[in-house]
Amino acid sequence: MTIKGKAYIMGAYEHPTRLAKDKSVAQLHAECALGALADAGLSKEDVDGYFCAGDAPGLGPLAMADYMNLKLRHLDSTDMGGCSYIAHVAHAAQAIAMGKCRVALITLAGRPRSEGHSGAVPRMRGADAPDTQWEFPLGVATINAYAMCAARHMYQYGTTSEQLAWVKVAASHHAQHNPHAMLRDVVTVEDVVKSPLIATPLHRLDCCVVSDGGGALVVVAPEIAKSLKRPRVKVLGAGESMKGQMGGEVDLTYSAGVRSGPAAFAEAGVKPADIKYASIYDSFTITVVIQIEDLGFCEKGQGGRFVADGNLISGVGKLPFNTDGGGLCNNHPANRGGITKVIEAVRQLRGEAHPAVQVKNCDLALAHGTGGLLGSRHGAATLIMERE
Amino acid sequence: MADRKIPAPGVNPETEPFWTAAREGRFLVKGCASCGKNHWYPRAICPFCFSDRTEWRPASGRGVIYSLSVMKRAPEPYVMAYVTLEEGPTMMTNIVDCDFDALKIGQKVKLVFKPTEGDGPPFPMFTPA
Ligand SMILES: [Zn+2]
């Protein structure tokens, strides 16, 4: 059994807002759903499968499905943090392949910017979670959990702050062309390493933006895809996994991408060198370096050298990444960047990215994400897509 | 520098012996009578062999810093860290009572219990040895 060729992404929509003080979270979800269905040329009545994660208000998928008055025969609220929506595409493809639904809608939305949430403040992730009593009192926040990974990667492999900075520099080169991006100024390595230290060794410009907004995707069965007018983006392969502290055998230098990546490549029947464009979750610059290694774009420990000197810049480097400006410059709605990773990959495969960043002959793309905290426990999801 | 207020840990029946010992100044880890390995954080079921024959074992409180991050953007800066214990497991903790900017990965550290808010049990943290 495989999902290869069993489903197509036919609708993709990124909400243009980055500050939504005048909207509710449910409204943002529904506006995203409307946008993605319109993009596909489908209506709400066509939807028979719905996917969302922890950003959706209410109990699992129930409240949002009821708000939108969907008539469903398949529901899935798998939550592994920011990469959930990448996994949702795979789960939708599985459900479609099994005949459980034919038109799957995936939504994400949130307004952390309006609500004043920041990755520098410790967040309680469930008072009854078994790790909470051992970790929450320590002040573990999003940024210092990732920063410990960066510190260890530097110690073990000689990765430098300047190399990490190149990830942000590349994202900013792309964001200058995106009118919706929160940060459109091109920055230099020096700008990044001279920005204030937030949690050593990460600086302010090593961090993604905090933005309101959201996105949605529509994944459909092959016969429906063929009836629609939009370019067809075929699901080729996917993988998912998680990694934690392994009972105390902690290793912060790699992610669960070491499992989700190879699984996706094996199912798709392609290799890293075949990928023309990659959306790589960029919560922080270090996230990109570790994931690129784990996906096999370079050897473990060589990620810092790989991303340096513009190697991630479209039209310049070997691996064009996050051509929308990514989470680092464009958008990180609900503090969860997975859906925007798929959306920009779809734009690239359709040839609808901004002309200044559009990858030529982009027929094979990857979207990969990390959810939760790379430094304690996280999920990973990888998706490989092809233009048909 | 003012110390950061440390929230009290949410003790439950599975972990109560650890925190009771902590109140007496004793630092325990959980080990497994079946596979022999120590683990962190403490669990009733061994995360390595899934045996329920786990037991509390006294630990030395000595270790080395596996990684660390100085949280600069906080009202009172603090140090998130992982420390690898002499007994094997690597645990998430804070490094306290020292010059934060001088800390290094690989540095030897020793346990200190730090008071928590309210009537909470003291929390295991580390300081340079
Ligand atoms: Zn055992």
Short mmCIF file of C-alpha atoms and ligand atoms in Angstrom, two decimals:
data_model
loop_
_atom_site.label_atom_id
_atom_site.label_comp_id
_atom_site.label_asym_id
_atom_site.label_seq_id
_atom_site.Cartn_x
_atom_site.Cartn_y
_atom_site.Cartn_z
CA MET A 1 0.00 0.00 0.00
CA THR A 2 1.18 3.48 -0.82
CA ILE A 3 -0.27 6.97 -1.13
CA LYS A 4 1.86 7.64 -4.20
CA GLY A 5 -0.37 9.19 -6.84
CA LYS A 6 -3.54 8.53 -4.81
CA ALA A 7 -4.32 12.18 -4.03
CA TYR A 8 -3.74 15.70 -5.31
CA ILE A 9 -3.43 19.08 -3.62
CA MET A 10 -5.83 21.22 -5.67
CA GLY A 11 -6.55 24.10 -3.32
CA ALA A 12 -4.09 26.22 -1.36
CA TYR A 13 -4.66 29.52 0.36
CA GLU A 14 -2.60 31.66 2.71
CA HIS A 15 -4.54 34.32 4.57
CA PRO A 16 -3.06 37.74 3.73
CA THR A 17 -3.46 39.10 7.27
CA ARG A 18 -0.53 39.22 9.66
CA LEU A 19 -2.41 41.11 12.38
CA ALA A 20 -6.06 40.17 12.91
CA LYS A 21 -7.21 42.14 15.94
CA ASP A 22 -10.68 42.47 14.39
CA LYS A 23 -11.25 38.76 13.67
CA SER A 24 -11.93 35.62 15.71
CA VAL A 25 -9.84 32.46 15.38
CA ALA A 26 -12.85 30.50 14.09
CA GLN A 27 -13.48 33.21 11.51
CA LEU A 28 -9.86 33.01 10.34
CA HIS A 29 -10.15 29.21 9.94
CA ALA A 30 -13.32 29.62 7.89
CA GLU A 31 -11.87 32.43 5.77
CA CYS A 32 -8.91 30.18 4.98
CA ALA A 33 -11.26 27.31 4.12
CA LEU A 34 -13.21 29.59 1.81
CA GLY A 35 -10.00 30.74 0.12
CA ALA A 36 -8.65 27.24 -0.48
CA LEU A 37 -11.96 25.87 -1.78
CA ALA A 38 -12.32 28.86 -4.15
CA ASP A 39 -8.74 28.28 -5.32
CA ALA A 40 -9.58 24.65 -6.11
CA GLY A 41 -12.90 25.53 -7.75
CA LEU A 42 -14.85 23.53 -5.19
CA SER A 43 -17.55 24.42 -2.67
CA LYS A 44 -18.13 23.64 0.98
CA GLU A 45 -20.70 21.04 -0.02
CA ASP A 46 -17.96 19.04 -1.79
CA VAL A 47 -15.97 18.60 1.44
CA ASP A 48 -16.36 15.19 3.10
CA GLY A 49 -13.13 15.07 5.12
CA TYR A 50 -11.82 17.66 7.59
CA PHE A 51 -8.41 17.96 9.22
CA CYS A 52 -7.21 20.39 11.87
CA ALA A 53 -4.87 20.48 14.88
CA GLY A 54 -4.56 22.16 18.25
CA ASP A 55 -4.91 25.70 16.92
CA ALA A 56 -8.55 24.98 16.01
CA PRO A 57 -10.78 26.29 18.80
CA GLY A 58 -12.93 23.74 20.63
CA LEU A 59 -12.78 19.98 21.04
CA GLY A 60 -10.66 18.46 18.28
CA PRO A 61 -12.27 19.02 14.88
CA LEU A 62 -15.86 19.23 16.20
CA ALA A 63 -16.31 22.93 16.85
CA MET A 64 -14.80 24.11 13.57
CA ALA A 65 -16.59 21.44 11.53
CA ASP A 66 -19.86 22.58 13.13
CA TYR A 67 -19.04 26.30 12.63
CA MET A 68 -18.54 25.65 8.92
CA ASN A 69 -21.52 23.26 8.89
CA LEU A 70 -19.55 20.55 7.09
CA LYS A 71 -21.11 17.20 6.22
CA LEU A 72 -18.29 14.79 6.96
CA ARG A 73 -17.47 11.12 6.75
CA HIS A 74 -13.84 11.49 7.82
CA LEU A 75 -12.28 13.58 10.63
CA ASP A 76 -8.68 13.80 11.86
CA SER A 77 -7.21 16.15 14.46
CA THR A 78 -3.70 14.72 14.69
CA ASP A 79 -1.65 17.28 16.58
CA MET A 80 2.11 17.27 16.50
CA GLY A 81 2.53 21.01 16.73
CA GLY A 82 3.54 23.13 13.78
CA CYS A 83 4.20 20.24 11.39
CA SER A 84 0.70 18.75 11.84
CA TYR A 85 -0.63 20.11 8.54
CA ILE A 86 2.14 18.46 6.54
CA ALA A 87 1.12 15.16 8.15
CA HIS A 88 -2.53 16.03 7.48
CA VAL A 89 -1.86 16.04 3.73
CA ALA A 90 -0.48 12.52 4.05
CA HIS A 91 -3.36 11.42 6.27
CA ALA A 92 -5.82 12.92 3.80
CA ALA A 93 -4.13 11.01 0.98
CA GLN A 94 -4.39 7.81 3.04
CA ALA A 95 -8.08 8.40 3.72
CA ILE A 96 -8.72 9.16 0.04
CA ALA A 97 -6.78 6.06 -1.03
CA MET A 98 -8.95 3.98 1.32
CA GLY A 99 -12.16 5.52 0.02
CA LYS A 100 -12.93 7.23 3.33
CA CYS A 101 -13.33 10.67 1.74
CA ARG A 102 -12.82 12.36 -1.63
CA VAL A 103 -12.39 16.05 -0.79
CA ALA A 104 -10.32 16.76 2.32
CA LEU A 105 -10.09 20.24 3.81
CA ILE A 106 -7.18 21.16 6.12
CA THR A 107 -7.23 24.44 8.06
CA LEU A 108 -4.90 26.30 10.38
CA ALA A 109 -5.39 29.74 11.94
CA GLY A 110 -4.52 31.73 15.01
CA ARG A 111 -3.79 35.17 16.35
CA PRO A 112 -0.76 34.91 18.67
CA ARG A 113 0.37 38.39 17.65
CA SER A 114 -2.89 40.01 18.72
CA GLU A 115 -2.91 37.94 21.89
CA GLY A 116 0.69 38.85 22.74
CA HIS A 117 2.19 35.34 22.66
CA SER A 118 5.95 35.06 22.32
CA GLY A 119 8.36 32.17 21.99
CA ALA A 120 10.42 33.66 24.80
CA VAL A 121 7.79 32.95 27.48
CA PRO A 122 7.53 29.47 29.03
CA ARG A 123 4.32 27.81 27.88
CA MET A 124 2.46 25.14 29.87
CA ARG A 125 1.76 22.27 27.48
CA GLY A 126 -0.76 20.44 29.65
CA ALA A 127 -0.54 20.43 33.45
CA ASP A 128 -0.95 16.65 33.46
CA ALA A 129 1.68 15.93 30.79
CA PRO A 130 4.24 13.59 32.40
CA ASP A 131 7.16 15.91 31.62
CA THR A 132 5.53 19.14 32.88
CA GLN A 133 6.53 18.84 36.54
CA TRP A 134 10.17 18.20 35.54
CA GLU A 135 10.45 20.93 32.92
CA PHE A 136 7.93 23.76 33.24
CA PRO A 137 9.43 25.08 36.52
CA LEU A 138 12.78 25.41 34.71
CA GLY A 139 11.50 28.10 32.39
CA VAL A 140 11.74 26.04 29.20
CA ALA A 141 10.38 28.25 26.44
CA THR A 142 10.31 27.67 22.71
CA ILE A 143 13.47 29.62 22.00
CA ASN A 144 15.73 28.25 24.72
CA ALA A 145 14.75 24.69 23.86
CA TYR A 146 15.89 25.28 20.27
CA ALA A 147 18.89 27.29 21.46
CA MET A 148 20.23 24.29 23.38
CA CYS A 149 20.18 22.34 20.09
CA ALA A 150 22.14 25.14 18.44
CA ALA A 151 24.68 25.25 21.27
CA ARG A 152 25.27 21.51 21.08
CA HIS A 153 25.46 21.52 17.26
CA MET A 154 28.09 24.27 17.46
CA TYR A 155 30.04 22.36 20.12
CA GLN A 156 29.94 19.04 18.28
CA TYR A 157 30.30 20.15 14.64
CA GLY A 158 31.82 23.62 14.74
CA THR A 159 28.71 25.27 13.34
CA THR A 160 28.96 29.07 13.66
CA SER A 161 26.52 31.91 14.29
CA GLU A 162 27.50 33.30 10.88
CA GLN A 163 26.46 30.05 9.18
CA LEU A 164 23.11 30.08 10.99
CA ALA A 165 22.68 33.71 9.94
CA TRP A 166 22.81 32.69 6.26
CA VAL A 167 19.45 30.94 6.71
CA LYS A 168 17.87 34.26 7.71
CA VAL A 169 19.72 36.12 4.97
CA ALA A 170 18.31 33.73 2.35
CA ALA A 171 14.78 34.04 3.75
CA SER A 172 15.04 37.83 3.65
CA HIS A 173 16.18 37.78 0.02
CA HIS A 174 12.95 35.93 -0.79
CA ALA A 175 10.69 37.98 1.48
CA GLN A 176 11.58 41.25 -0.26
CA HIS A 177 9.37 40.08 -3.15
CA ASN A 178 6.39 39.09 -0.99
CA PRO A 179 4.06 42.05 -0.38
CA HIS A 180 2.41 40.19 2.52
CA ALA A 181 5.66 39.35 4.34
CA MET A 182 6.04 40.84 7.82
CA LEU A 183 9.76 41.54 7.32
CA ARG A 184 10.68 42.61 3.79
CA ASP A 185 14.08 44.18 4.36
CA VAL A 186 17.06 42.23 3.05
CA VAL A 187 19.45 41.56 5.93
CA THR A 188 23.13 40.61 6.06
CA VAL A 189 25.01 38.06 8.14
CA GLU A 190 26.33 40.96 10.17
CA ASP A 191 22.78 42.24 10.84
CA VAL A 192 21.84 38.83 12.25
CA VAL A 193 24.86 38.24 14.47
CA LYS A 194 24.73 41.82 15.77
CA SER A 195 21.04 41.64 16.65
CA PRO A 196 20.41 41.16 20.39
CA LEU A 197 20.99 37.74 21.92
CA ILE A 198 17.65 36.33 23.07
CA ALA A 199 18.72 32.88 24.26
CA THR A 200 22.38 32.09 23.60
CA PRO A 201 23.52 31.37 20.96
CA LEU A 202 20.38 32.55 19.13
CA HIS A 203 19.85 36.22 18.26
CA ARG A 204 16.65 38.08 17.60
CA LEU A 205 17.09 37.63 13.84
CA ASP A 206 17.58 33.87 14.26
CA CYS A 207 13.92 33.71 15.31
CA CYS A 208 10.76 33.50 13.21
CA VAL A 209 8.07 36.17 13.31
CA VAL A 210 4.97 36.01 15.49
CA SER A 211 2.01 36.55 13.20
CA ASP A 212 -1.75 36.21 13.08
CA GLY A 213 -3.35 34.52 10.13
CA GLY A 214 -3.67 31.04 8.75
CA GLY A 215 -3.95 28.86 5.72
CA ALA A 216 -5.88 26.00 4.21
CA LEU A 217 -5.37 23.15 1.77
CA VAL A 218 -7.75 21.01 -0.26
CA VAL A 219 -6.61 17.46 -1.02
CA VAL A 220 -8.75 15.48 -3.47
CA ALA A 221 -9.10 12.12 -5.18
CA PRO A 222 -7.50 11.75 -8.66
CA GLU A 223 -10.82 11.76 -10.56
CA ILE A 224 -11.83 15.03 -8.89
CA ALA A 225 -8.40 16.55 -9.55
CA LYS A 226 -8.80 15.80 -13.24
CA SER A 227 -12.18 17.58 -13.30
CA LEU A 228 -10.72 20.82 -11.92
CA LYS A 229 -9.01 23.64 -13.81
CA ARG A 230 -6.02 24.21 -11.52
CA PRO A 231 -2.54 22.72 -12.12
CA ARG A 232 -2.35 19.32 -10.48
CA VAL A 233 0.04 18.78 -7.56
CA LYS A 234 0.36 15.07 -6.94
CA VAL A 235 1.24 13.57 -3.55
CA LEU A 236 4.21 11.27 -4.10
CA GLY A 237 5.29 10.24 -0.63
CA ALA A 238 5.23 11.14 3.03
CA GLY A 239 6.73 10.25 6.36
CA GLU A 240 6.18 11.17 9.96
CA SER A 241 7.85 10.46 13.26
CA MET A 242 8.68 11.94 16.65
CA LYS A 243 11.69 12.13 18.89
CA GLY A 244 12.00 12.91 22.57
CA GLN A 245 14.57 12.60 25.32
CA MET A 246 14.78 8.83 24.88
CA GLY A 247 14.61 8.05 28.58
CA GLY A 248 17.57 10.34 29.25
CA GLU A 249 19.73 9.32 26.28
CA VAL A 250 19.38 12.90 25.02
CA ASP A 251 20.89 13.84 21.65
CA LEU A 252 20.08 17.36 20.51
CA THR A 253 22.00 17.20 17.24
CA TYR A 254 19.35 15.46 15.15
CA SER A 255 15.59 15.50 14.70
CA ALA A 256 12.86 12.99 13.95
CA GLY A 257 13.43 14.03 10.33
CA VAL A 258 15.98 11.21 10.22
CA ARG A 259 12.97 8.90 10.10
CA SER A 260 10.25 10.95 8.36
CA GLY A 261 12.59 12.05 5.55
CA PRO A 262 13.85 8.65 4.37
CA ALA A 263 10.30 7.24 4.62
CA ALA A 264 9.00 9.99 2.35
CA PHE A 265 11.84 9.64 -0.16
CA ALA A 266 11.37 5.86 -0.25
CA GLU A 267 7.64 6.12 -0.88
CA ALA A 268 8.12 8.81 -3.54
CA GLY A 269 10.95 6.87 -5.21
CA VAL A 270 13.15 9.96 -5.43
CA LYS A 271 16.29 11.17 -3.66
CA PRO A 272 17.28 14.49 -2.07
CA ALA A 273 19.33 15.52 -5.11
CA ASP A 274 16.16 15.31 -7.27
CA ILE A 275 14.30 17.96 -5.22
CA LYS A 276 14.02 21.29 -7.09
CA TYR A 277 12.48 23.31 -4.24
CA ALA A 278 12.26 22.65 -0.48
CA SER A 279 10.02 24.24 2.14
CA ILE A 280 11.91 23.66 5.38
CA TYR A 281 10.33 24.65 8.70
CA ASP A 282 12.19 27.70 9.93
CA SER A 283 11.04 28.40 13.47
CA PHE A 284 14.68 29.30 14.06
CA THR A 285 17.74 29.25 11.85
CA ILE A 286 19.11 26.17 13.65
CA THR A 287 15.89 24.28 12.86
CA VAL A 288 16.68 24.56 9.15
CA VAL A 289 20.29 23.43 9.52
CA ILE A 290 19.42 20.32 11.52
CA GLN A 291 16.50 19.34 9.27
CA ILE A 292 18.51 19.78 6.07
CA GLU A 293 21.07 17.34 7.45
CA ASP A 294 18.43 14.88 8.61
CA LEU A 295 16.67 14.92 5.23
CA GLY A 296 19.92 13.97 3.54
CA PHE A 297 20.63 17.19 1.63
CA CYS A 298 24.09 17.08 3.23
CA GLU A 299 26.06 15.00 5.73
CA LYS A 300 25.27 15.25 9.45
CA GLY A 301 27.24 18.12 10.90
CA GLN A 302 27.74 19.83 7.52
CA GLY A 303 24.48 21.80 7.58
CA GLY A 304 26.15 25.04 8.64
CA ARG A 305 28.56 24.90 5.72
CA PHE A 306 25.73 23.84 3.38
CA VAL A 307 23.48 26.83 4.11
CA ALA A 308 26.30 29.40 3.96
CA ASP A 309 27.06 31.73 1.07
CA GLY A 310 23.53 31.91 -0.27
CA ASN A 311 23.06 28.22 -0.99
CA LEU A 312 19.37 28.47 -0.01
CA ILE A 313 18.63 31.54 -2.18
CA SER A 314 16.50 30.91 -5.25
CA GLY A 315 18.46 31.48 -8.45
CA VAL A 316 21.74 31.55 -6.52
CA GLY A 317 22.15 28.37 -4.48
CA LYS A 318 21.71 24.63 -4.92
CA LEU A 319 18.65 24.29 -2.67
CA PRO A 320 16.09 27.10 -3.06
CA PHE A 321 14.08 27.15 0.15
CA ASN A 322 11.12 29.06 1.63
CA THR A 323 10.69 31.38 -1.32
CA ASP A 324 7.77 33.14 0.40
CA GLY A 325 10.20 34.38 3.06
CA GLY A 326 9.30 31.51 5.40
CA GLY A 327 8.54 31.80 9.06
CA LEU A 328 11.69 33.84 9.52
CA CYS A 329 10.37 36.76 7.44
CA ASN A 330 6.91 36.13 6.02
CA ASN A 331 4.44 34.40 8.29
CA HIS A 332 4.18 31.94 11.19
CA PRO A 333 0.43 31.90 11.81
CA ALA A 334 -0.71 30.45 15.15
CA ASN A 335 2.97 29.85 15.94
CA ARG A 336 2.60 26.87 13.61
CA GLY A 337 4.30 27.06 10.24
CA GLY A 338 3.50 23.72 8.63
CA ILE A 339 0.69 24.79 6.36
CA THR A 340 2.58 27.72 4.83
CA LYS A 341 5.35 25.26 4.00
CA VAL A 342 2.96 23.18 1.86
CA ILE A 343 1.33 26.29 0.36
CA GLU A 344 4.61 27.73 -0.96
CA ALA A 345 5.62 24.31 -2.33
CA VAL A 346 2.28 24.21 -4.18
CA ARG A 347 2.90 27.72 -5.58
CA GLN A 348 6.32 26.61 -6.81
CA LEU A 349 4.98 23.45 -8.45
CA ARG A 350 2.19 25.42 -10.13
CA GLY A 351 4.68 28.03 -11.33
CA GLU A 352 2.78 30.63 -9.29
CA ALA A 353 5.56 31.76 -6.96
CA HIS A 354 6.76 35.35 -7.36
CA PRO A 355 8.70 35.52 -10.66
CA ALA A 356 11.80 36.72 -8.82
CA VAL A 357 11.93 33.52 -6.75
CA GLN A 358 10.16 31.00 -9.00
CA VAL A 359 12.38 27.95 -9.50
CA LYS A 360 12.67 27.05 -13.19
CA ASN A 361 11.03 23.77 -14.24
CA CYS A 362 9.98 23.13 -10.67
CA ASP A 363 8.42 19.69 -11.00
CA LEU A 364 9.45 18.11 -7.68
CA ALA A 365 9.19 19.74 -4.27
CA LEU A 366 9.46 18.81 -0.61
CA ALA A 367 7.80 20.28 2.47
CA HIS A 368 9.18 19.32 5.86
CA GLY A 369 8.40 20.46 9.36
CA THR A 370 9.21 20.06 13.02
CA GLY A 371 6.48 20.57 15.62
CA GLY A 372 6.74 21.03 19.36
CA LEU A 373 10.18 21.63 20.81
CA LEU A 374 13.26 20.34 19.00
CA GLY A 375 15.10 20.49 22.34
CA SER A 376 12.72 18.28 24.33
CA ARG A 377 10.13 16.41 22.26
CA HIS A 378 8.96 17.10 18.75
CA GLY A 379 7.13 15.67 15.79
CA ALA A 380 8.39 15.63 12.22
CA ALA A 381 6.54 15.35 8.95
CA THR A 382 7.86 15.20 5.40
CA LEU A 383 5.85 15.47 2.20
CA ILE A 384 7.06 15.08 -1.38
CA MET A 385 4.94 16.46 -4.21
CA GLU A 386 5.15 16.46 -8.00
CA ARG A 387 3.65 18.66 -10.68
CA GLU A 388 1.70 16.50 -13.08
CA MET B 1 21.02 39.55 40.37
CA ALA B 2 17.55 38.60 41.58
CA ASP B 3 16.70 34.91 41.41
CA ARG B 4 13.88 33.88 39.13
CA LYS B 5 10.82 32.61 41.01
CA ILE B 6 10.53 28.86 40.36
CA PRO B 7 6.98 27.51 40.05
CA ALA B 8 6.28 24.50 42.28
CA PRO B 9 6.29 21.18 40.39
CA GLY B 10 2.94 19.39 40.11
CA VAL B 11 3.66 16.31 42.24
CA ASN B 12 1.61 13.17 41.53
CA PRO B 13 1.48 9.68 43.11
CA GLU B 14 3.97 8.30 40.60
CA THR B 15 6.61 10.90 41.48
CA GLU B 16 5.84 11.70 45.11
CA PRO B 17 8.84 9.73 46.53
CA PHE B 18 11.25 11.88 44.51
CA TRP B 19 9.88 15.13 45.88
CA THR B 20 9.63 13.82 49.44
CA ALA B 21 13.32 12.87 49.25
CA ALA B 22 14.10 16.28 47.74
CA ARG B 23 12.56 17.94 50.80
CA GLU B 24 15.06 15.90 52.84
CA GLY B 25 17.93 17.00 50.60
CA ARG B 26 18.25 13.62 48.88
CA PHE B 27 18.49 13.36 45.07
CA LEU B 28 17.06 10.20 43.53
CA VAL B 29 16.91 8.75 40.05
CA LYS B 30 14.74 5.92 38.82
CA GLY B 31 16.50 2.71 37.81
CA CYS B 32 15.27 -0.60 36.47
CA ALA B 33 15.77 -3.89 38.30
CA SER B 34 15.08 -5.72 35.07
CA CYS B 35 17.50 -4.12 32.56
CA GLY B 36 19.64 -2.28 35.11
CA LYS B 37 19.52 1.11 33.40
CA ASN B 38 18.75 4.44 35.04
CA HIS B 39 16.42 6.85 33.27
CA TRP B 40 15.20 10.45 33.41
CA TYR B 41 12.57 11.82 34.01
CA PRO B 42 11.45 9.23 36.59
CA ARG B 43 8.71 6.82 35.52
CA ALA B 44 6.97 3.78 37.01
CA ILE B 45 7.52 1.86 33.78
CA CYS B 46 11.08 1.59 32.43
CA PRO B 47 11.36 3.50 29.13
CA PHE B 48 14.01 1.06 27.88
CA CYS B 49 12.65 -2.43 28.58
CA PHE B 50 9.07 -1.56 29.65
CA SER B 51 9.47 -3.46 32.92
CA ASP B 52 7.44 -2.29 35.93
CA ARG B 53 10.31 -3.30 38.24
CA THR B 54 11.64 0.23 38.60
CA GLU B 55 13.14 1.51 41.84
CA TRP B 56 14.34 4.79 43.33
CA ARG B 57 18.11 4.96 43.60
CA PRO B 58 20.25 7.58 45.38
CA ALA B 59 22.31 9.62 42.93
CA SER B 60 25.59 11.50 43.44
CA GLY B 61 24.37 14.81 42.07
CA ARG B 62 27.54 15.03 39.97
CA GLY B 63 27.42 15.56 36.24
CA VAL B 64 28.63 17.49 33.21
CA ILE B 65 26.84 20.07 31.09
CA TYR B 66 25.59 18.49 27.84
CA SER B 67 24.19 21.76 26.46
CA LEU B 68 23.02 25.12 27.72
CA SER B 69 21.37 28.37 26.74
CA VAL B 70 21.48 31.61 28.70
CA MET B 71 18.00 33.11 28.55
CA LYS B 72 18.85 36.78 28.07
CA ARG B 73 15.35 37.95 27.27
CA ALA B 74 13.75 37.43 30.67
CA PRO B 75 13.21 39.77 33.61
CA GLU B 76 15.84 37.75 35.48
CA PRO B 77 18.17 35.90 33.09
CA TYR B 78 18.53 32.17 33.74
CA VAL B 79 20.29 29.18 32.23
CA MET B 80 18.43 26.30 30.60
CA ALA B 81 20.64 23.24 30.37
CA TYR B 82 20.89 19.52 29.99
CA VAL B 83 23.23 17.85 32.47
CA THR B 84 24.50 14.28 32.02
CA LEU B 85 24.53 12.61 35.43
CA GLU B 86 27.32 10.35 36.63
CA GLU B 87 24.58 7.71 36.89
CA GLY B 88 23.91 7.88 33.13
CA PRO B 89 20.80 9.85 32.20
CA THR B 90 20.84 13.38 30.83
CA MET B 91 18.29 15.65 32.52
CA MET B 92 16.86 19.07 31.73
CA THR B 93 17.73 21.57 34.45
CA ASN B 94 18.97 25.08 35.24
CA ILE B 95 22.52 26.10 36.06
CA VAL B 96 22.47 28.57 38.95
CA ASP B 97 24.63 30.69 41.30
CA CYS B 98 27.47 31.46 38.89
CA ASP B 99 28.67 33.69 36.03
CA PHE B 100 26.29 32.49 33.30
CA ASP B 101 28.41 33.76 30.42
CA ALA B 102 31.42 31.73 31.60
CA LEU B 103 29.60 28.37 31.45
CA LYS B 104 30.80 25.78 28.92
CA ILE B 105 29.51 22.51 27.52
CA GLY B 106 31.48 19.69 29.13
CA GLN B 107 31.93 21.59 32.40
CA LYS B 108 31.56 19.62 35.66
CA VAL B 109 28.60 20.59 37.82
CA LYS B 110 27.04 19.52 41.12
CA LEU B 111 23.46 19.43 42.38
CA VAL B 112 21.80 22.18 44.35
CA PHE B 113 18.17 22.09 45.42
CA LYS B 114 16.42 25.42 44.85
CA PRO B 115 13.25 26.49 46.69
CA THR B 116 10.03 26.70 44.69
CA GLU B 117 7.03 28.96 45.09
CA GLY B 118 4.48 28.42 47.85
CA ASP B 119 5.14 25.28 49.82
CA GLY B 120 6.51 23.41 46.80
CA PRO B 121 9.35 20.90 47.12
CA PRO B 122 12.87 22.10 46.19
CA PHE B 123 13.86 21.65 42.55
CA PRO B 124 17.03 19.87 41.37
CA MET B 125 19.41 22.33 39.69
CA PHE B 126 23.16 22.49 39.22
CA THR B 127 26.09 24.80 39.83
CA PRO B 128 29.75 24.56 38.73
CA ALA B 129 31.58 21.88 40.74
ZN ZN C 1 14.39 -1.58 32.12
#
